[in-house]
CSV table of C-alpha atoms in Angstrom, one decimal:
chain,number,residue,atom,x,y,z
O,1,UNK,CA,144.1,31.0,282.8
O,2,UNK,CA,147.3,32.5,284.1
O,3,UNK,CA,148.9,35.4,282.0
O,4,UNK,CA,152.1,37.8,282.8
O,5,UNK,CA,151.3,41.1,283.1
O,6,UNK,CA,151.4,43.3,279.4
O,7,UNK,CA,152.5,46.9,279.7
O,8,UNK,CA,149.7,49.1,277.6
O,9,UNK,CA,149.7,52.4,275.8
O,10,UNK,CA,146.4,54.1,274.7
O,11,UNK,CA,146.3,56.3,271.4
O,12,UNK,CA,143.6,58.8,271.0
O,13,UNK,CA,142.8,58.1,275.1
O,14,UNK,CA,140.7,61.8,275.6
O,15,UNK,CA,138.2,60.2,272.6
O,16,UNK,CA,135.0,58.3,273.1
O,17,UNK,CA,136.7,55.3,272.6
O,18,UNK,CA,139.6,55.9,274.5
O,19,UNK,CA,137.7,56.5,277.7
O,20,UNK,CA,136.4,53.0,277.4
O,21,UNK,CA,139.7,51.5,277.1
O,22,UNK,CA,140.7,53.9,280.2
O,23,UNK,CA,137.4,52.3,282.1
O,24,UNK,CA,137.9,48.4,280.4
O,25,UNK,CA,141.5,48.1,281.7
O,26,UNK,CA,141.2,50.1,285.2
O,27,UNK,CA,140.2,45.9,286.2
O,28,UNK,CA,142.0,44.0,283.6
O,29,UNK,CA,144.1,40.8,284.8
O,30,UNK,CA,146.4,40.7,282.2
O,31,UNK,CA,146.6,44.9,280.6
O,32,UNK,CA,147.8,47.5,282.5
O,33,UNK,CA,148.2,50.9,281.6
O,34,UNK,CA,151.5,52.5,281.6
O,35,UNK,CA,151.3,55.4,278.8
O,36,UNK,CA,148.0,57.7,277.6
O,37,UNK,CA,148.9,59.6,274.2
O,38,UNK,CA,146.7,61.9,272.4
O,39,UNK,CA,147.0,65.1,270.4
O,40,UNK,CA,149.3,67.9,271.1
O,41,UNK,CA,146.4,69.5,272.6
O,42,UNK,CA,146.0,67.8,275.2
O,43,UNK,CA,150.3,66.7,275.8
O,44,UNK,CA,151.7,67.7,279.4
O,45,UNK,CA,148.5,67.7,281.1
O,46,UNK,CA,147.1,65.2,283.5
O,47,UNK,CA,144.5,63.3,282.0
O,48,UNK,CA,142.0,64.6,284.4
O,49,UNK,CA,142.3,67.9,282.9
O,50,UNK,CA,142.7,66.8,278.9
O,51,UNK,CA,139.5,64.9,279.0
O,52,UNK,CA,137.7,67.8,281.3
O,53,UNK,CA,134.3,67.8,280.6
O,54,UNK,CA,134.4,65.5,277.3
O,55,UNK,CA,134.2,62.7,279.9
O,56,UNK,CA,131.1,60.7,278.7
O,57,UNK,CA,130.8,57.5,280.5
O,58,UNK,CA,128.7,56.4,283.8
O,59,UNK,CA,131.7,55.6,286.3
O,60,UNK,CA,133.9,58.5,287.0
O,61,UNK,CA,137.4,58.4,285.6
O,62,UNK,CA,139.2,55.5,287.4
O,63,UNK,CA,141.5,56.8,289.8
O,64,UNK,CA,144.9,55.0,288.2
O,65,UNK,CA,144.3,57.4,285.2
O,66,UNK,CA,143.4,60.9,286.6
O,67,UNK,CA,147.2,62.1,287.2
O,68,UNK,CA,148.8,60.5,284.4
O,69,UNK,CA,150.4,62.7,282.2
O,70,UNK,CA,149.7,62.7,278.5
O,71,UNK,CA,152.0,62.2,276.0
O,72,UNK,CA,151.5,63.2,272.5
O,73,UNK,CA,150.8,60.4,269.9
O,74,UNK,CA,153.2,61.4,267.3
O,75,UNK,CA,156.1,63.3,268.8
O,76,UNK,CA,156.5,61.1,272.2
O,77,UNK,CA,156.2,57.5,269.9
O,78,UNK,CA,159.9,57.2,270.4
O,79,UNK,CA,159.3,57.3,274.3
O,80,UNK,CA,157.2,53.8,274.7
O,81,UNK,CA,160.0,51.7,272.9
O,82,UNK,CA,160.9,49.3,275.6
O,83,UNK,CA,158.2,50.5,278.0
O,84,UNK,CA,155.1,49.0,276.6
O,85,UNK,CA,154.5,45.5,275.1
O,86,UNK,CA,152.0,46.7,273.1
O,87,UNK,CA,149.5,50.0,272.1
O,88,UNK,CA,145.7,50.5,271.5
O,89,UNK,CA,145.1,52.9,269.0
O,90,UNK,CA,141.7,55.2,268.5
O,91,UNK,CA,142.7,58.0,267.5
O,92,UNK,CA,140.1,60.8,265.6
O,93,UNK,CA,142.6,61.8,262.5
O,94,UNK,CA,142.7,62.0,258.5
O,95,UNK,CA,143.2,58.2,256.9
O,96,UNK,CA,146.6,58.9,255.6
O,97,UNK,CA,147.8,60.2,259.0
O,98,UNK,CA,146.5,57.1,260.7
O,99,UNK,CA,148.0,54.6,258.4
O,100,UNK,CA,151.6,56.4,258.9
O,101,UNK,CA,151.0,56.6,262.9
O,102,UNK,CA,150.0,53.4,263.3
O,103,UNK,CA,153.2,51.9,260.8
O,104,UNK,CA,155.5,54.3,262.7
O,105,UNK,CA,154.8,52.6,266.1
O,106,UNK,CA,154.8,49.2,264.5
O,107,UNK,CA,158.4,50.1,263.1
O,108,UNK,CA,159.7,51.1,266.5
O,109,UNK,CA,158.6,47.3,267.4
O,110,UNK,CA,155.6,48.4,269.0
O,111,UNK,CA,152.4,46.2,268.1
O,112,UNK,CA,149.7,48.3,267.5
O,113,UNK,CA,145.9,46.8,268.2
O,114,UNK,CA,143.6,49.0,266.4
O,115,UNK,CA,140.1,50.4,266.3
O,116,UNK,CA,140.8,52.6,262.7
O,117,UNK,CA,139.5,52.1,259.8
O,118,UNK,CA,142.6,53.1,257.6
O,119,UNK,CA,144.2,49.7,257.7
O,120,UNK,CA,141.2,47.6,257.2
O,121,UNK,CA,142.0,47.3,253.5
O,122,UNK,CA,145.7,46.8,253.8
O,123,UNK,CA,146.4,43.2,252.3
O,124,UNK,CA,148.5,42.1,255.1
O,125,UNK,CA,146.7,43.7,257.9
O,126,UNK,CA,144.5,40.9,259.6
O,127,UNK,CA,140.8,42.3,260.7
O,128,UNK,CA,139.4,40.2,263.2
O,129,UNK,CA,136.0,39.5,264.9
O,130,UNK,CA,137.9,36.9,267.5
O,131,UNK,CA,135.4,34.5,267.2
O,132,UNK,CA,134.8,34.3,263.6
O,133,UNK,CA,138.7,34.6,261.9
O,134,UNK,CA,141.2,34.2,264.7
O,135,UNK,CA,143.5,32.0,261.8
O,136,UNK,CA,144.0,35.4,259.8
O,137,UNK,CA,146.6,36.6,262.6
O,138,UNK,CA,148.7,34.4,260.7
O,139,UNK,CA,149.2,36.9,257.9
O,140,UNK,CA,151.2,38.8,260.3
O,141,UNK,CA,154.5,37.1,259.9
O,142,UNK,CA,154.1,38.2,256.2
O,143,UNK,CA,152.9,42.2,257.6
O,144,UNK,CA,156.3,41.8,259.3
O,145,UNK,CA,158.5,41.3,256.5
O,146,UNK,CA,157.2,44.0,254.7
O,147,UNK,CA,157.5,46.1,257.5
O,148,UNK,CA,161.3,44.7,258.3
O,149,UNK,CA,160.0,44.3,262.0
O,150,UNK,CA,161.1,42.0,264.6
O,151,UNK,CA,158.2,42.3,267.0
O,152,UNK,CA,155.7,45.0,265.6
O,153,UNK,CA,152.4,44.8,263.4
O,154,UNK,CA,149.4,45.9,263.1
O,155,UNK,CA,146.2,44.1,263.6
O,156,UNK,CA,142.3,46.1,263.4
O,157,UNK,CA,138.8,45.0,264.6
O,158,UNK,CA,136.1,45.6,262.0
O,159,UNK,CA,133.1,48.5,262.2
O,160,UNK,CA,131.2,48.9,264.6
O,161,UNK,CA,128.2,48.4,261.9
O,162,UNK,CA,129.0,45.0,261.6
O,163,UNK,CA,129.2,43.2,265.3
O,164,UNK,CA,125.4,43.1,265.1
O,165,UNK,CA,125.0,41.4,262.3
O,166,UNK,CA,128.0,39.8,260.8
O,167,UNK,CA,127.8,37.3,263.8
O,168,UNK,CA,124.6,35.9,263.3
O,169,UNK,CA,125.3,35.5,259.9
O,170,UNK,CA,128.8,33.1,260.2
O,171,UNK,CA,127.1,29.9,261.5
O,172,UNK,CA,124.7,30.3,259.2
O,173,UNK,CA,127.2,29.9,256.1
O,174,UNK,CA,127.3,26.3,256.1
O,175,UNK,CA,123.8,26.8,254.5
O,176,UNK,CA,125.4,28.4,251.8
O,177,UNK,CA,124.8,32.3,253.0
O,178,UNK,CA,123.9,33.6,249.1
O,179,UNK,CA,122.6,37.1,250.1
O,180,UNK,CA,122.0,39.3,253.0
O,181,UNK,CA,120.4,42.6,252.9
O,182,UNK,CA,120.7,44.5,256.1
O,183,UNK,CA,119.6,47.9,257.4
O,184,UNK,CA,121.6,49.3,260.5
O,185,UNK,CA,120.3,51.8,263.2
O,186,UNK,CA,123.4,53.0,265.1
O,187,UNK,CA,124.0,54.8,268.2
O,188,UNK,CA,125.1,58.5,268.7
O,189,UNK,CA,128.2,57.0,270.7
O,190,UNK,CA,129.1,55.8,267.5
O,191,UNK,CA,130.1,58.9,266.5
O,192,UNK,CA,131.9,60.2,269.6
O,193,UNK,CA,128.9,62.1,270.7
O,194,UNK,CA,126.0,61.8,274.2
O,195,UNK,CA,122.6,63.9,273.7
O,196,UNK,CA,124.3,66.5,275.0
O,197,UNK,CA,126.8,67.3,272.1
O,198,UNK,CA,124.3,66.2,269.4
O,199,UNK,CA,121.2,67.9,270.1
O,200,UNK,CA,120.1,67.6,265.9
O,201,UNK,CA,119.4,63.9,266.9
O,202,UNK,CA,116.4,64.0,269.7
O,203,UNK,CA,113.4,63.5,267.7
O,204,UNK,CA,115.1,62.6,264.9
O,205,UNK,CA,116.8,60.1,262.5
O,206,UNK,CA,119.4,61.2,260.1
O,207,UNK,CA,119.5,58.8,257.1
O,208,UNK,CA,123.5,59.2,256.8
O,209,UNK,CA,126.5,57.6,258.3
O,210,UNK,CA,130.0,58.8,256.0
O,211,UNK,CA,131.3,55.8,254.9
O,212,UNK,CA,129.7,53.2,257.1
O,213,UNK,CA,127.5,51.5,254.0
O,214,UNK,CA,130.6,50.8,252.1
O,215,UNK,CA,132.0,49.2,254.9
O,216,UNK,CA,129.4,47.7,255.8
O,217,UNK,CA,129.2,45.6,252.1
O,218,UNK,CA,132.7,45.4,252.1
O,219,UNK,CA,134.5,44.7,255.2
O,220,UNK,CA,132.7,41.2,256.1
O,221,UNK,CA,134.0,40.0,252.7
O,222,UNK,CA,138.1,40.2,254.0
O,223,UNK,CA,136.5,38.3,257.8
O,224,UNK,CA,134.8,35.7,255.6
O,225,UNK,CA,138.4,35.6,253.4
O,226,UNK,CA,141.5,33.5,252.8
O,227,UNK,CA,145.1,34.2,253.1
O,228,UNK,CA,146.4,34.1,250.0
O,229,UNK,CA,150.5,34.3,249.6
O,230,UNK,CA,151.5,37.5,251.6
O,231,UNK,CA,147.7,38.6,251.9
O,232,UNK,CA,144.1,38.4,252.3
O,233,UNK,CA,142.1,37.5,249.4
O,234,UNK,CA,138.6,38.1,250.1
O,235,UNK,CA,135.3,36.3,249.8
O,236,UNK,CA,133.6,36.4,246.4
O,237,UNK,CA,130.1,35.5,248.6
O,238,UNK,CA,127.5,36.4,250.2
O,239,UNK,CA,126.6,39.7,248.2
O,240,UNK,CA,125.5,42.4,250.9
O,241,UNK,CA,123.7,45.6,250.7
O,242,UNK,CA,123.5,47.7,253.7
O,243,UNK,CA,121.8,51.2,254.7
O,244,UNK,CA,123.0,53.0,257.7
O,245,UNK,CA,120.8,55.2,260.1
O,246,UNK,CA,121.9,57.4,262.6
O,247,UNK,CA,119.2,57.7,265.4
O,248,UNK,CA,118.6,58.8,268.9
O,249,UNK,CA,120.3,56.2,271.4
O,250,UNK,CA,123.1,56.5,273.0
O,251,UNK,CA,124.7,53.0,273.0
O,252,UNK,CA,123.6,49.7,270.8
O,253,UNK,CA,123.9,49.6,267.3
O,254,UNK,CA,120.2,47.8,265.9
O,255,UNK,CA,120.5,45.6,262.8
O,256,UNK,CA,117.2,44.5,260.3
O,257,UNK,CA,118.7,41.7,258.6
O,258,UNK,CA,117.3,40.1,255.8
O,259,UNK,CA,118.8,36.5,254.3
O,260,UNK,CA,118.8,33.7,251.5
O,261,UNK,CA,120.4,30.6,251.4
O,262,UNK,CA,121.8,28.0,248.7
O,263,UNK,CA,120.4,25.7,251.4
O,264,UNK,CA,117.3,27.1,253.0
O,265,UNK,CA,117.5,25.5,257.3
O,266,UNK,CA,114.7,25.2,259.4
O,267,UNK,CA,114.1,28.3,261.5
O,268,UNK,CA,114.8,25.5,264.5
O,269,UNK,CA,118.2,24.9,262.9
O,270,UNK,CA,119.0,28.7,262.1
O,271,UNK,CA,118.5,28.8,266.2
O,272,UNK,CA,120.3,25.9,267.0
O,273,UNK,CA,123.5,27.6,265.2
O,274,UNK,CA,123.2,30.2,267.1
O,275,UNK,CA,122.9,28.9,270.0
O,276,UNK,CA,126.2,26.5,269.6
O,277,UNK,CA,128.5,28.2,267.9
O,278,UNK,CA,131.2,29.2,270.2
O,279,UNK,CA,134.5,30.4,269.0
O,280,UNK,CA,138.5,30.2,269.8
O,281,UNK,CA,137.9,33.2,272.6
O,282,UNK,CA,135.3,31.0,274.5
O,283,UNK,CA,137.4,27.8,273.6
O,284,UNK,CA,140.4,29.6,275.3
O,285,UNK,CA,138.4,31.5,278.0
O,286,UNK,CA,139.5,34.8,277.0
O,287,UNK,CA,138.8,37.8,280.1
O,288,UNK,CA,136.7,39.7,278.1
O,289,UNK,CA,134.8,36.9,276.2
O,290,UNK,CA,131.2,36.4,276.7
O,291,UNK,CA,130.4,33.0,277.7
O,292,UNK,CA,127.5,32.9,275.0
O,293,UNK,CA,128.6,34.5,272.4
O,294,UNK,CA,124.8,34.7,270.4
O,295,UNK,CA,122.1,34.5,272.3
O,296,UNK,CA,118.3,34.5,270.9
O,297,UNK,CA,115.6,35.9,272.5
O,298,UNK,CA,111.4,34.4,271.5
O,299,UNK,CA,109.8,37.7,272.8
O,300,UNK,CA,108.9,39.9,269.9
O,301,UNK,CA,109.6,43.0,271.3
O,302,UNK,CA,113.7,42.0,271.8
O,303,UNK,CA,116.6,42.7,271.5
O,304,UNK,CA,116.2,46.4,272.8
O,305,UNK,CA,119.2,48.7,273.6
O,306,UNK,CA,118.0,49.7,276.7
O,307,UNK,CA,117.3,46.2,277.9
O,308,UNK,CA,119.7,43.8,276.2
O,309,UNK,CA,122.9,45.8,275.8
O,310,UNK,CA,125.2,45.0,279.0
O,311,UNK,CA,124.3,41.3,278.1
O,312,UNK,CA,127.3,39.8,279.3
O,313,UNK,CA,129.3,43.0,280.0
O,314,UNK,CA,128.0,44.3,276.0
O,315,UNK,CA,130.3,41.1,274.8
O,316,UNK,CA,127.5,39.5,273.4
O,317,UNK,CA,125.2,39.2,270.4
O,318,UNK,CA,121.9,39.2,270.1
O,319,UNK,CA,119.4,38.3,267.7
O,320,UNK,CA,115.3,38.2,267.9
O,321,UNK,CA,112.2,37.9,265.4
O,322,UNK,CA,113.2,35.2,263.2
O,323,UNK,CA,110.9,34.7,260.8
O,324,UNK,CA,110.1,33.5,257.1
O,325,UNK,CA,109.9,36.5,254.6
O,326,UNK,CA,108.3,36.6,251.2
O,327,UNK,CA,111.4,38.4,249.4
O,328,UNK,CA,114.4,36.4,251.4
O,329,UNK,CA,114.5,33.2,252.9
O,330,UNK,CA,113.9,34.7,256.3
O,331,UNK,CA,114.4,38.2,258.7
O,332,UNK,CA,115.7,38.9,261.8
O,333,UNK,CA,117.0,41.5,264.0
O,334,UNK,CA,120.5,41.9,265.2
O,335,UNK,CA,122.1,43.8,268.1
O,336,UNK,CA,125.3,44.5,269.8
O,337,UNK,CA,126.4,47.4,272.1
O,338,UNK,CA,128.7,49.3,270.0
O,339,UNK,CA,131.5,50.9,271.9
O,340,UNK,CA,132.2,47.4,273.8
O,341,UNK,CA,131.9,44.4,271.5
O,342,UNK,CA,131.9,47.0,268.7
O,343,UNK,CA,134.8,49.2,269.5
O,344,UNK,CA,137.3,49.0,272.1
O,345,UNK,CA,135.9,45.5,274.1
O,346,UNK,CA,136.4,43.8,270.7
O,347,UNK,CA,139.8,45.6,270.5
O,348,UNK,CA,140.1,44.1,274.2
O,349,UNK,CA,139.2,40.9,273.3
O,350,UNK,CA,141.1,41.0,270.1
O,351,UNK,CA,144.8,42.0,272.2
O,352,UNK,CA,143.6,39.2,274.6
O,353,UNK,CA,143.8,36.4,271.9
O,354,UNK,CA,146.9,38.1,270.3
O,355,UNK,CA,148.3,37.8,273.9
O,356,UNK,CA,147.2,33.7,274.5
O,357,UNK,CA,148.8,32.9,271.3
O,358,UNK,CA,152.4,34.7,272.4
O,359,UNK,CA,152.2,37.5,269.6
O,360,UNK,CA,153.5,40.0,272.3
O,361,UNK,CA,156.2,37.6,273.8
């Protein structure tokens, strides 16, 4: 489909996840790039030399990037009124000092797409996994009029933690989703580090992730929610109880998912789902959407990291070992690469469907 061409700024671009918004829109048909903030550390230099040797991805820092100078993220906001149409923000900072950046550029009429956590609960700030709860970017004509903004709000992707699971489990809930117990094995890109700035993990597993359980248990409840008045209400059901592991890969986050039902399916229905369910980005096409959303692979020893993460550009889903278990109605395993679908391709893919349905016009 045919788009105009949105002017971007990039919060927090030196970071892990900035660098793969810097990579993700070097190609992009409808983003480009027009402002990279950060700290004040790295303010007046290119971005060549801020990011130095912090650099962490395979291709080499696209060549539309390397001169630009940085801005800093709080005292240059001022600067990208009128010059951006919108701002991608991933930015490593205290919770309190994320919620008033991100507020402050939505004030100034600058919609802010973001991969923080420190909105996620706010009642009026929609979380979004595109192809599961695209509706709740209605809530943002109410974010709006708290905010007393023409043009700006604030919208957030979920964790990382959840891509590989939460997924799989949505066409499932017309079967009445009671419970879900999930274990997560998460990649050291997950928390801005390659081998070689966490040596602790080779030959190792560390059994703690700050944070991430919580959100884990709580986060899908707002996706699987309702607007309510000027907010989210959020689901009562399914209960969830997640454990976190840190361990030695460097992108793919691994879920072991266990599951009941009100309404137990066939394990060839639980497939079938899977295999049809297709949501509003595929619907409208989206750049960055996968084409198949969920796949399912029969081999036991799938999905891996190594083999099944760049599955349609690490856009994609995947789930293997489906089976019957004696605790739960049935087990499988989850996967999703965790800096694109999880972090900034979902934001991507998130500021793509905000675009199609004229929330930066």
């Amino acid at each position: 489909m045919e788009h105009r061409t949105y002017k971007v700024g990039i919060i927090g671009a030196t970071g892990m996840v900035g660098q793969r918004f810097i990579t993700l829109l070097a190609t992009h048909p409808w983003f480009r790039p027009e402002a990279l903030l950060a700290s004040g550390r790295s303010a007046g230099k290119t971005y060549r030399e801020a990011v130095g040797e912090k650099w962490a991805m395979d291709a080499p820092i696209p060549a539309y990037a390397e001169n630009m100078i940085v801005l800093d993220a709080e005292k240059d906001a001022e600067k990208l009124t009128g010059k951006v149409d919108f701002v991608f923000c991933a930015v490593n900072m205290k919770k309190d000092e994320i919620k008033a950046l991100e507020e402050r550029y939505a004030k100034l009429e600058i919609p802010v797409v973001s991969n923080n956590s420190a909105h996620r609960g706010t009642k009026d700030v929609p979380m979004i996994i595109p192809e599961i709860n695209p509706e709740h970017l209605e809530i943002i004509a109410a974010q709006k009029k708290r905010l007393g903004t023409k043009h700006g709000f604030i919208a957030v992707k979920s964790n990382c933690s959840l891509q590989s699971y939460v997924p799989l489990l949505h066409p499932l809930m017309k079967y009445g989703v009671k419970s879900a117990a999930v274990c997560t094995y998460q990649a050291i890109s997950g928390a801005g580090k390659t081998f070689a700035t966490m040596p602790e993990i080779v030959d190792n597993v560390i059994p703690f992730i700050g944070g991430e359980e919580e959100k884990s248990e709580r986060e899908p409840l707002k996706i699987w929610g309702k607007i309510q008045g000027d907010g989210i209400a959020d689901a009562s059901a399914p209960r969830i109880t997640a454990q976190c592991l840190r361990v030695p890969v460097t992108d793919g986050h691994t879920a072991a998912v266990f599951v009941s039902f009100e309404r137990k399916p066939s394990k060839e229905e639980v497939i079938a789902a899977w295999k049809n369910y297709a949501g509003e980005p595929q619907r409208l096409a989206l750049p960055s959407a996968p084409k198949q959303f969920l796949h399912y692979s029969e081999e036991d020893n799938r999905p891996q990291p190594k083999l099944d993460r760049m599955t349609e550009n690490g856009m994609a889903v995947f789930a293997g070992r489906l089976r019957e278990d004696t605790l739960f109605d049935y087990k499988f395993i989850g996967f999703s690469h965790n800096t694109l679908r999880g972090a900034a391709g979902g934001a991507v893919l998130l500021a793509e469907l905000l675009a199609a349905k004229g929330y930066f016009d």
